[in-house]
Amino acid sequence: LRIRALTRQKLKLQTLVDEKTEKLLAQNSILQDQRDEIASQRDKVMEMTRLVHEADERKLRFFTNVSHEIRTPLTLILGAADLLYAESGLPVVVKENLNRIHRNAESLHKLINQLLDLRKIDSGLMPLEPAEGDMVSFIANKVDLFRTMASQKGIALSYKCSFNELICMFDHDIVDKVLTNLLSNAVKYTRDSGSIDVSLELIQIQEADFLQIGIKDNGSGISLSEQSRIFDRFYRIKDLKQSKTSGSGIGLALARDLALVHGGELALVH
């Protein structure tokens, strides 16, 4: 009887083990399928990322080649417009048209230079040439250049800094380009009678001193779903694509890349 009881117990245990083993095998199969699906999705994401990068590279290469072709004739147009404008006795309407030609040619010239700068950065040829200067007055002078543009929209443009002077080493050209892009965007997208606040302060990160330049405005804002993409090349905010103020999708990407070249960073904060 005892042997029979042990045999029955053994059979029950064997059945239980077989059932558990079958369940584990089924779960392992499900997990393997999930791993395969995750790997497949990862490969798709990597392939999409590669295709996007290649598309951006083709765009940039095409625009750079075009930029080289039109840069010289554009410079000649700007020179001719300046010479004509300097002539005396021109009717007011002619001067207005020359001003319009000059403004649009300058905008195109700026876009060309931005594309060429992006190409330099990608090729590792963007020079970093720090020189001593007063960062406080440098930013103040840059802000002053945008006051007329801001006042035309009734925008209050302020600059706040807790110290009068800060002598340091920085690449004047790179900082100028970053500030120009950020300030022009702020003025462009801030509503009429709005405000733009520029600030400069010293902060510490891991016991190291850093300069933090802040530009705050009360513009139309950027949706959460698009905030992670505002520094992507050629990306434009969906709500602004049909707007008269829609940009080329280059300025912020260039500003971010220039900040990295300078050893800093550019970020959107709330």
PDB file of C-alpha atoms in Angstrom:
ATOM      1  CA  LEU A   1       0.000   0.000   0.000  1.00  0.00           C
ATOM      2  CA  ARG A   2       2.801   2.361   0.864  1.00  0.00           C
ATOM      3  CA  ILE A   3       4.492   1.685  -2.480  1.00  0.00           C
ATOM      4  CA  ARG A   4       1.196   2.352  -4.311  1.00  0.00           C
ATOM      5  CA  ALA A   5       0.723   5.617  -2.431  1.00  0.00           C
ATOM      6  CA  LEU A   6       4.263   6.734  -3.298  1.00  0.00           C
ATOM      7  CA  THR A   7       3.728   5.786  -6.937  1.00  0.00           C
ATOM      8  CA  ARG A   8       0.498   7.827  -7.108  1.00  0.00           C
ATOM      9  CA  GLN A   9       2.262  10.781  -5.461  1.00  0.00           C
ATOM     10  CA  LYS A  10       5.108  10.468  -7.929  1.00  0.00           C
ATOM     11  CA  LEU A  11       2.673  10.461 -10.859  1.00  0.00           C
ATOM     12  CA  LYS A  12       0.907  13.544  -9.509  1.00  0.00           C
ATOM     13  CA  LEU A  13       4.210  15.332  -9.059  1.00  0.00           C
ATOM     14  CA  GLN A  14       5.323  14.319 -12.547  1.00  0.00           C
ATOM     15  CA  THR A  15       2.041  15.592 -13.997  1.00  0.00           C
ATOM     16  CA  LEU A  16       2.438  18.863 -12.094  1.00  0.00           C
ATOM     17  CA  VAL A  17       6.030  19.224 -13.300  1.00  0.00           C
ATOM     18  CA  ASP A  18       4.962  18.513 -16.876  1.00  0.00           C
ATOM     19  CA  GLU A  19       2.187  21.144 -16.648  1.00  0.00           C
ATOM     20  CA  LYS A  20       4.544  23.737 -15.166  1.00  0.00           C
ATOM     21  CA  THR A  21       7.148  22.910 -17.786  1.00  0.00           C
ATOM     22  CA  GLU A  22       4.568  23.311 -20.550  1.00  0.00           C
ATOM     23  CA  LYS A  23       3.482  26.687 -19.144  1.00  0.00           C
ATOM     24  CA  LEU A  24       7.087  27.855 -18.856  1.00  0.00           C
ATOM     25  CA  LEU A  25       7.777  26.774 -22.436  1.00  0.00           C
ATOM     26  CA  ALA A  26       4.683  28.679 -23.593  1.00  0.00           C
ATOM     27  CA  GLN A  27       5.749  31.771 -21.633  1.00  0.00           C
ATOM     28  CA  ASN A  28       9.274  31.482 -23.029  1.00  0.00           C
ATOM     29  CA  SER A  29       7.802  31.314 -26.513  1.00  0.00           C
ATOM     30  CA  ILE A  30       5.743  34.447 -25.852  1.00  0.00           C
ATOM     31  CA  LEU A  31       8.782  36.229 -24.435  1.00  0.00           C
ATOM     32  CA  GLN A  32      10.851  35.223 -27.440  1.00  0.00           C
ATOM     33  CA  ASP A  33       8.143  36.542 -29.777  1.00  0.00           C
ATOM     34  CA  GLN A  34       8.112  39.804 -27.819  1.00  0.00           C
ATOM     35  CA  ARG A  35      11.909  40.041 -27.984  1.00  0.00           C
ATOM     36  CA  ASP A  36      11.775  39.423 -31.716  1.00  0.00           C
ATOM     37  CA  GLU A  37       9.118  42.130 -32.094  1.00  0.00           C
ATOM     38  CA  ILE A  38      11.155  44.599 -30.031  1.00  0.00           C
ATOM     39  CA  ALA A  39      14.252  43.820 -32.093  1.00  0.00           C
ATOM     40  CA  SER A  40      12.246  44.276 -35.285  1.00  0.00           C
ATOM     41  CA  GLN A  41      10.863  47.628 -34.093  1.00  0.00           C
ATOM     42  CA  ARG A  42      14.358  48.723 -33.025  1.00  0.00           C
ATOM     43  CA  ASP A  43      15.729  47.856 -36.464  1.00  0.00           C
ATOM     44  CA  LYS A  44      12.889  49.806 -38.090  1.00  0.00           C
ATOM     45  CA  VAL A  45      13.561  52.851 -35.893  1.00  0.00           C
ATOM     46  CA  MET A  46      17.277  52.659 -36.683  1.00  0.00           C
ATOM     47  CA  GLU A  47      16.513  52.378 -40.400  1.00  0.00           C
ATOM     48  CA  MET A  48      14.100  55.331 -40.248  1.00  0.00           C
ATOM     49  CA  THR A  49      16.713  57.369 -38.362  1.00  0.00           C
ATOM     50  CA  ARG A  50      19.281  56.510 -41.007  1.00  0.00           C
ATOM     51  CA  LEU A  51      16.918  57.493 -43.818  1.00  0.00           C
ATOM     52  CA  VAL A  52      16.057  60.794 -42.114  1.00  0.00           C
ATOM     53  CA  HIS A  53      19.755  61.541 -41.618  1.00  0.00           C
ATOM     54  CA  GLU A  54      20.503  60.728 -45.245  1.00  0.00           C
ATOM     55  CA  ALA A  55      17.594  62.918 -46.399  1.00  0.00           C
ATOM     56  CA  ASP A  56      18.864  65.821 -44.287  1.00  0.00           C
ATOM     57  CA  GLU A  57      22.364  65.262 -45.631  1.00  0.00           C
ATOM     58  CA  ARG A  58      21.099  65.320 -49.230  1.00  0.00           C
ATOM     59  CA  LYS A  59      19.131  68.501 -48.545  1.00  0.00           C
ATOM     60  CA  LEU A  60      22.098  70.198 -46.949  1.00  0.00           C
ATOM     61  CA  ARG A  61      24.474  69.093 -49.719  1.00  0.00           C
ATOM     62  CA  PHE A  62      22.061  70.340 -52.398  1.00  0.00           C
ATOM     63  CA  PHE A  63      21.412  73.680 -50.688  1.00  0.00           C
ATOM     64  CA  THR A  64      25.137  74.149 -50.031  1.00  0.00           C
ATOM     65  CA  ASN A  65      25.966  73.597 -53.692  1.00  0.00           C
ATOM     66  CA  VAL A  66      23.234  76.038 -54.734  1.00  0.00           C
ATOM     67  CA  SER A  67      24.428  78.542 -52.127  1.00  0.00           C
ATOM     68  CA  HIS A  68      27.939  78.547 -53.580  1.00  0.00           C
ATOM     69  CA  GLU A  69      26.500  79.219 -57.040  1.00  0.00           C
ATOM     70  CA  ILE A  70      24.324  82.190 -56.054  1.00  0.00           C
ATOM     71  CA  ARG A  71      26.540  83.779 -53.392  1.00  0.00           C
ATOM     72  CA  THR A  72      28.686  85.780 -55.831  1.00  0.00           C
ATOM     73  CA  PRO A  73      25.855  87.184 -57.991  1.00  0.00           C
ATOM     74  CA  LEU A  74      23.919  88.015 -54.817  1.00  0.00           C
ATOM     75  CA  THR A  75      26.897  89.999 -53.504  1.00  0.00           C
ATOM     76  CA  LEU A  76      26.959  91.909 -56.806  1.00  0.00           C
ATOM     77  CA  ILE A  77      23.232  92.665 -56.468  1.00  0.00           C
ATOM     78  CA  LEU A  78      23.743  94.008 -52.947  1.00  0.00           C
ATOM     79  CA  GLY A  79      26.654  96.159 -54.111  1.00  0.00           C
ATOM     80  CA  ALA A  80      24.693  97.570 -57.039  1.00  0.00           C
ATOM     81  CA  ALA A  81      21.697  98.339 -54.814  1.00  0.00           C
ATOM     82  CA  ASP A  82      23.944 100.195 -52.348  1.00  0.00           C
ATOM     83  CA  LEU A  83      25.528 102.256 -55.142  1.00  0.00           C
ATOM     84  CA  LEU A  84      22.143 103.193 -56.584  1.00  0.00           C
ATOM     85  CA  TYR A  85      20.771 104.117 -53.162  1.00  0.00           C
ATOM     86  CA  ALA A  86      23.742 106.427 -52.554  1.00  0.00           C
ATOM     87  CA  GLU A  87      22.934 108.498 -55.635  1.00  0.00           C
ATOM     88  CA  SER A  88      21.322 111.838 -54.928  1.00  0.00           C
ATOM     89  CA  GLY A  89      18.043 113.052 -56.386  1.00  0.00           C
ATOM     90  CA  LEU A  90      16.372 109.641 -56.542  1.00  0.00           C
ATOM     91  CA  PRO A  91      12.563 109.673 -56.203  1.00  0.00           C
ATOM     92  CA  VAL A  92      11.213 108.385 -52.903  1.00  0.00           C
ATOM     93  CA  VAL A  93       9.477 105.437 -54.562  1.00  0.00           C
ATOM     94  CA  VAL A  94      12.780 104.354 -56.148  1.00  0.00           C
ATOM     95  CA  LYS A  95      14.559 104.472 -52.781  1.00  0.00           C
ATOM     96  CA  GLU A  96      11.763 102.457 -51.200  1.00  0.00           C
ATOM     97  CA  ASN A  97      12.118  99.798 -53.896  1.00  0.00           C
ATOM     98  CA  LEU A  98      15.897  99.760 -53.472  1.00  0.00           C
ATOM     99  CA  ASN A  99      15.413  99.293 -49.740  1.00  0.00           C
ATOM    100  CA  ARG A 100      13.084  96.379 -50.437  1.00  0.00           C
ATOM    101  CA  ILE A 101      15.638  94.820 -52.800  1.00  0.00           C
ATOM    102  CA  HIS A 102      18.373  95.255 -50.204  1.00  0.00           C
ATOM    103  CA  ARG A 103      16.322  93.730 -47.361  1.00  0.00           C
ATOM    104  CA  ASN A 104      15.347  90.661 -49.346  1.00  0.00           C
ATOM    105  CA  ALA A 105      18.848  90.185 -50.725  1.00  0.00           C
ATOM    106  CA  GLU A 106      20.255  90.439 -47.200  1.00  0.00           C
ATOM    107  CA  SER A 107      17.773  87.807 -45.986  1.00  0.00           C
ATOM    108  CA  LEU A 108      18.838  85.464 -48.769  1.00  0.00           C
ATOM    109  CA  HIS A 109      22.498  86.212 -48.047  1.00  0.00           C
ATOM    110  CA  LYS A 110      21.966  85.343 -44.372  1.00  0.00           C
ATOM    111  CA  LEU A 111      20.300  82.046 -45.300  1.00  0.00           C
ATOM    112  CA  ILE A 112      23.202  81.163 -47.594  1.00  0.00           C
ATOM    113  CA  ASN A 113      25.732  81.852 -44.859  1.00  0.00           C
ATOM    114  CA  GLN A 114      23.753  79.696 -42.412  1.00  0.00           C
ATOM    115  CA  LEU A 115      23.761  76.761 -44.827  1.00  0.00           C
ATOM    116  CA  LEU A 116      27.497  77.114 -45.375  1.00  0.00           C
ATOM    117  CA  ASP A 117      28.069  77.255 -41.608  1.00  0.00           C
ATOM    118  CA  LEU A 118      26.098  74.024 -41.143  1.00  0.00           C
ATOM    119  CA  ARG A 119      28.277  72.383 -43.757  1.00  0.00           C
ATOM    120  CA  LYS A 120      31.426  73.588 -41.992  1.00  0.00           C
ATOM    121  CA  ILE A 121      30.175  72.180 -38.684  1.00  0.00           C
ATOM    122  CA  ASP A 122      29.383  68.799 -40.238  1.00  0.00           C
ATOM    123  CA  SER A 123      32.827  68.699 -41.828  1.00  0.00           C
ATOM    124  CA  GLY A 124      34.551  69.663 -38.584  1.00  0.00           C
ATOM    125  CA  LEU A 125      35.869  72.833 -40.228  1.00  0.00           C
ATOM    126  CA  MET A 126      34.074  75.453 -38.139  1.00  0.00           C
ATOM    127  CA  PRO A 127      36.885  77.351 -36.427  1.00  0.00           C
ATOM    128  CA  LEU A 128      36.699  78.287 -32.757  1.00  0.00           C
ATOM    129  CA  GLU A 129      38.570  81.546 -32.260  1.00  0.00           C
ATOM    130  CA  PRO A 130      38.107  82.832 -28.700  1.00  0.00           C
ATOM    131  CA  ALA A 131      39.214  86.381 -27.929  1.00  0.00           C
ATOM    132  CA  GLU A 132      39.005  88.504 -24.812  1.00  0.00           C
ATOM    133  CA  GLY A 133      35.957  90.717 -24.485  1.00  0.00           C
ATOM    134  CA  ASP A 134      33.299  92.074 -22.178  1.00  0.00           C
ATOM    135  CA  MET A 135      30.324  89.752 -22.440  1.00  0.00           C
ATOM    136  CA  VAL A 136      27.996  92.215 -20.664  1.00  0.00           C
ATOM    137  CA  SER A 137      28.471  95.004 -23.199  1.00  0.00           C
ATOM    138  CA  PHE A 138      28.655  92.533 -26.109  1.00  0.00           C
ATOM    139  CA  ILE A 139      25.139  91.254 -25.385  1.00  0.00           C
ATOM    140  CA  ALA A 140      23.882  94.776 -24.611  1.00  0.00           C
ATOM    141  CA  ASN A 141      25.041  96.000 -28.030  1.00  0.00           C
ATOM    142  CA  LYS A 142      23.405  93.027 -29.730  1.00  0.00           C
ATOM    143  CA  VAL A 143      20.117  93.609 -27.926  1.00  0.00           C
ATOM    144  CA  ASP A 144      20.198  97.295 -28.922  1.00  0.00           C
ATOM    145  CA  LEU A 145      20.356  96.284 -32.594  1.00  0.00           C
ATOM    146  CA  PHE A 146      16.948  94.613 -32.216  1.00  0.00           C
ATOM    147  CA  ARG A 147      15.213  97.444 -30.362  1.00  0.00           C
ATOM    148  CA  THR A 148      13.961  99.156 -33.519  1.00  0.00           C
ATOM    149  CA  MET A 149      12.545  95.909 -34.905  1.00  0.00           C
ATOM    150  CA  ALA A 150      10.903  95.157 -31.555  1.00  0.00           C
ATOM    151  CA  SER A 151       9.456  98.662 -31.171  1.00  0.00           C
ATOM    152  CA  GLN A 152       7.807  98.404 -34.592  1.00  0.00           C
ATOM    153  CA  LYS A 153       5.660  95.628 -33.090  1.00  0.00           C
ATOM    154  CA  GLY A 154       5.245  97.401 -29.754  1.00  0.00           C
ATOM    155  CA  ILE A 155       7.391  94.743 -28.059  1.00  0.00           C
ATOM    156  CA  ALA A 156       9.112  95.641 -24.794  1.00  0.00           C
ATOM    157  CA  LEU A 157      12.711  94.389 -25.073  1.00  0.00           C
ATOM    158  CA  SER A 158      14.718  94.326 -21.830  1.00  0.00           C
ATOM    159  CA  TYR A 159      18.217  93.228 -20.837  1.00  0.00           C
ATOM    160  CA  LYS A 160      19.026  92.354 -17.211  1.00  0.00           C
ATOM    161  CA  CYS A 161      22.419  91.608 -15.716  1.00  0.00           C
ATOM    162  CA  SER A 162      23.522  91.852 -12.079  1.00  0.00           C
ATOM    163  CA  PHE A 163      27.093  92.910 -12.899  1.00  0.00           C
ATOM    164  CA  ASN A 164      28.489  95.794 -14.965  1.00  0.00           C
ATOM    165  CA  GLU A 165      31.373  94.008 -16.626  1.00  0.00           C
ATOM    166  CA  LEU A 166      32.536  90.475 -17.292  1.00  0.00           C
ATOM    167  CA  ILE A 167      35.822  90.073 -19.153  1.00  0.00           C
ATOM    168  CA  CYS A 168      36.192  86.572 -20.545  1.00  0.00           C
ATOM    169  CA  MET A 169      37.374  84.608 -23.573  1.00  0.00           C
ATOM    170  CA  PHE A 170      34.727  83.784 -26.181  1.00  0.00           C
ATOM    171  CA  ASP A 171      34.365  83.472 -29.940  1.00  0.00           C
ATOM    172  CA  HIS A 172      32.691  86.768 -30.845  1.00  0.00           C
ATOM    173  CA  ASP A 173      31.456  85.565 -34.241  1.00  0.00           C
ATOM    174  CA  ILE A 174      29.855  82.373 -32.900  1.00  0.00           C
ATOM    175  CA  VAL A 175      28.172  84.099 -29.939  1.00  0.00           C
ATOM    176  CA  ASP A 176      26.948  86.828 -32.297  1.00  0.00           C
ATOM    177  CA  LYS A 177      25.378  84.282 -34.652  1.00  0.00           C
ATOM    178  CA  VAL A 178      23.678  82.407 -31.793  1.00  0.00           C
ATOM    179  CA  LEU A 179      22.252  85.619 -30.310  1.00  0.00           C
ATOM    180  CA  THR A 180      21.129  86.879 -33.718  1.00  0.00           C
ATOM    181  CA  ASN A 181      19.170  83.693 -34.414  1.00  0.00           C
ATOM    182  CA  LEU A 182      17.551  83.598 -30.983  1.00  0.00           C
ATOM    183  CA  LEU A 183      16.662  87.303 -30.864  1.00  0.00           C
ATOM    184  CA  SER A 184      15.308  87.374 -34.414  1.00  0.00           C
ATOM    185  CA  ASN A 185      13.134  84.344 -33.634  1.00  0.00           C
ATOM    186  CA  ALA A 186      11.921  85.967 -30.417  1.00  0.00           C
ATOM    187  CA  VAL A 187      10.940  89.197 -32.192  1.00  0.00           C
ATOM    188  CA  LYS A 188       9.426  87.324 -35.131  1.00  0.00           C
ATOM    189  CA  TYR A 189       7.162  85.066 -33.077  1.00  0.00           C
ATOM    190  CA  THR A 190       6.284  87.327 -30.145  1.00  0.00           C
ATOM    191  CA  ARG A 191       2.833  88.838 -30.513  1.00  0.00           C
ATOM    192  CA  ASP A 192       2.412  92.596 -30.936  1.00  0.00           C
ATOM    193  CA  SER A 193       2.720  94.522 -27.662  1.00  0.00           C
ATOM    194  CA  GLY A 194       4.414  91.493 -26.104  1.00  0.00           C
ATOM    195  CA  SER A 195       7.676  91.320 -24.199  1.00  0.00           C
ATOM    196  CA  ILE A 196      11.154  89.795 -24.565  1.00  0.00           C
ATOM    197  CA  ASP A 197      13.499  89.532 -21.589  1.00  0.00           C
ATOM    198  CA  VAL A 198      17.202  88.891 -22.110  1.00  0.00           C
ATOM    199  CA  SER A 199      19.317  87.969 -19.086  1.00  0.00           C
ATOM    200  CA  LEU A 200      22.917  87.144 -18.300  1.00  0.00           C
ATOM    201  CA  GLU A 201      23.996  85.393 -15.120  1.00  0.00           C
ATOM    202  CA  LEU A 202      26.785  83.291 -13.666  1.00  0.00           C
ATOM    203  CA  ILE A 203      25.855  79.766 -12.600  1.00  0.00           C
ATOM    204  CA  GLN A 204      27.772  76.837 -11.161  1.00  0.00           C
ATOM    205  CA  ILE A 205      27.593  73.292 -12.470  1.00  0.00           C
ATOM    206  CA  GLN A 206      29.687  70.690 -10.654  1.00  0.00           C
ATOM    207  CA  GLU A 207      31.785  73.438  -9.039  1.00  0.00           C
ATOM    208  CA  ALA A 208      32.592  75.002 -12.434  1.00  0.00           C
ATOM    209  CA  ASP A 209      31.494  78.527 -13.441  1.00  0.00           C
ATOM    210  CA  PHE A 210      29.334  78.949 -16.527  1.00  0.00           C
ATOM    211  CA  LEU A 211      27.622  81.875 -18.224  1.00  0.00           C
ATOM    212  CA  GLN A 212      23.913  81.449 -18.826  1.00  0.00           C
ATOM    213  CA  ILE A 213      22.226  83.647 -21.414  1.00  0.00           C
ATOM    214  CA  GLY A 214      18.448  83.545 -21.205  1.00  0.00           C
ATOM    215  CA  ILE A 215      15.934  84.814 -23.762  1.00  0.00           C
ATOM    216  CA  LYS A 216      12.324  84.695 -22.626  1.00  0.00           C
ATOM    217  CA  ASP A 217       9.301  85.823 -24.600  1.00  0.00           C
ATOM    218  CA  ASN A 218       5.524  85.509 -24.459  1.00  0.00           C
ATOM    219  CA  GLY A 219       5.052  84.318 -28.023  1.00  0.00           C
ATOM    220  CA  SER A 220       2.514  81.834 -29.320  1.00  0.00           C
ATOM    221  CA  GLY A 221       4.339  78.921 -27.679  1.00  0.00           C
ATOM    222  CA  ILE A 222       5.279  75.465 -28.928  1.00  0.00           C
ATOM    223  CA  SER A 223       3.175  72.364 -28.369  1.00  0.00           C
ATOM    224  CA  LEU A 224       4.628  69.638 -26.144  1.00  0.00           C
ATOM    225  CA  SER A 225       4.620  67.170 -29.042  1.00  0.00           C
ATOM    226  CA  GLU A 226       6.932  69.417 -31.073  1.00  0.00           C
ATOM    227  CA  GLN A 227       9.267  70.751 -28.405  1.00  0.00           C
ATOM    228  CA  SER A 228      11.685  67.849 -28.782  1.00  0.00           C
ATOM    229  CA  ARG A 229      12.118  68.639 -32.489  1.00  0.00           C
ATOM    230  CA  ILE A 230      12.653  72.402 -32.555  1.00  0.00           C
ATOM    231  CA  PHE A 231      16.425  71.966 -32.954  1.00  0.00           C
ATOM    232  CA  ASP A 232      16.093  69.470 -35.818  1.00  0.00           C
ATOM    233  CA  ARG A 233      17.381  70.719 -39.147  1.00  0.00           C
ATOM    234  CA  PHE A 234      14.732  71.843 -41.656  1.00  0.00           C
ATOM    235  CA  TYR A 235      11.957  71.188 -39.119  1.00  0.00           C
ATOM    236  CA  ARG A 236       9.246  73.832 -38.924  1.00  0.00           C
ATOM    237  CA  ILE A 237       6.479  74.111 -36.351  1.00  0.00           C
ATOM    238  CA  LYS A 238       3.255  72.824 -37.891  1.00  0.00           C
ATOM    239  CA  ASP A 239       1.135  75.747 -36.717  1.00  0.00           C
ATOM    240  CA  LEU A 240       3.557  78.190 -38.343  1.00  0.00           C
ATOM    241  CA  LYS A 241       4.051  76.514 -41.706  1.00  0.00           C
ATOM    242  CA  GLN A 242       1.268  78.577 -43.272  1.00  0.00           C
ATOM    243  CA  SER A 243       2.195  81.709 -41.348  1.00  0.00           C
ATOM    244  CA  LYS A 244       3.840  84.719 -42.954  1.00  0.00           C
ATOM    245  CA  THR A 245       6.525  84.447 -40.283  1.00  0.00           C
ATOM    246  CA  SER A 246       7.361  80.817 -41.048  1.00  0.00           C
ATOM    247  CA  GLY A 247      11.123  80.250 -41.192  1.00  0.00           C
ATOM    248  CA  SER A 248      13.419  77.893 -43.066  1.00  0.00           C
ATOM    249  CA  GLY A 249      13.982  75.448 -40.194  1.00  0.00           C
ATOM    250  CA  ILE A 250      17.700  76.210 -40.112  1.00  0.00           C
ATOM    251  CA  GLY A 251      18.228  78.999 -37.562  1.00  0.00           C
ATOM    252  CA  LEU A 252      17.673  77.100 -34.308  1.00  0.00           C
ATOM    253  CA  ALA A 253      19.539  74.035 -35.559  1.00  0.00           C
ATOM    254  CA  LEU A 254      22.509  76.222 -36.459  1.00  0.00           C
ATOM    255  CA  ALA A 255      22.370  78.075 -33.130  1.00  0.00           C
ATOM    256  CA  ARG A 256      22.366  74.763 -31.225  1.00  0.00           C
ATOM    257  CA  ASP A 257      25.290  73.384 -33.265  1.00  0.00           C
ATOM    258  CA  LEU A 258      27.286  76.600 -32.835  1.00  0.00           C
ATOM    259  CA  ALA A 259      26.708  76.500 -29.085  1.00  0.00           C
ATOM    260  CA  LEU A 260      28.087  72.939 -29.044  1.00  0.00           C
ATOM    261  CA  VAL A 261      31.139  74.014 -31.043  1.00  0.00           C
ATOM    262  CA  HIS A 262      31.729  76.657 -28.365  1.00  0.00           C
ATOM    263  CA  GLY A 263      31.535  74.022 -25.632  1.00  0.00           C
ATOM    264  CA  GLY A 264      28.095  75.062 -24.427  1.00  0.00           C
ATOM    265  CA  GLU A 265      24.546  73.965 -25.041  1.00  0.00           C
ATOM    266  CA  LEU A 266      21.235  75.406 -26.155  1.00  0.00           C
ATOM    267  CA  ALA A 267      18.043  74.191 -24.534  1.00  0.00           C
ATOM    268  CA  LEU A 268      14.355  75.025 -24.297  1.00  0.00           C
ATOM    269  CA  VAL A 269      13.216  75.605 -20.717  1.00  0.00           C
ATOM    270  CA  HIS A 270       9.838  76.361 -19.205  1.00  0.00           C
TER     271      HIS A 270
END
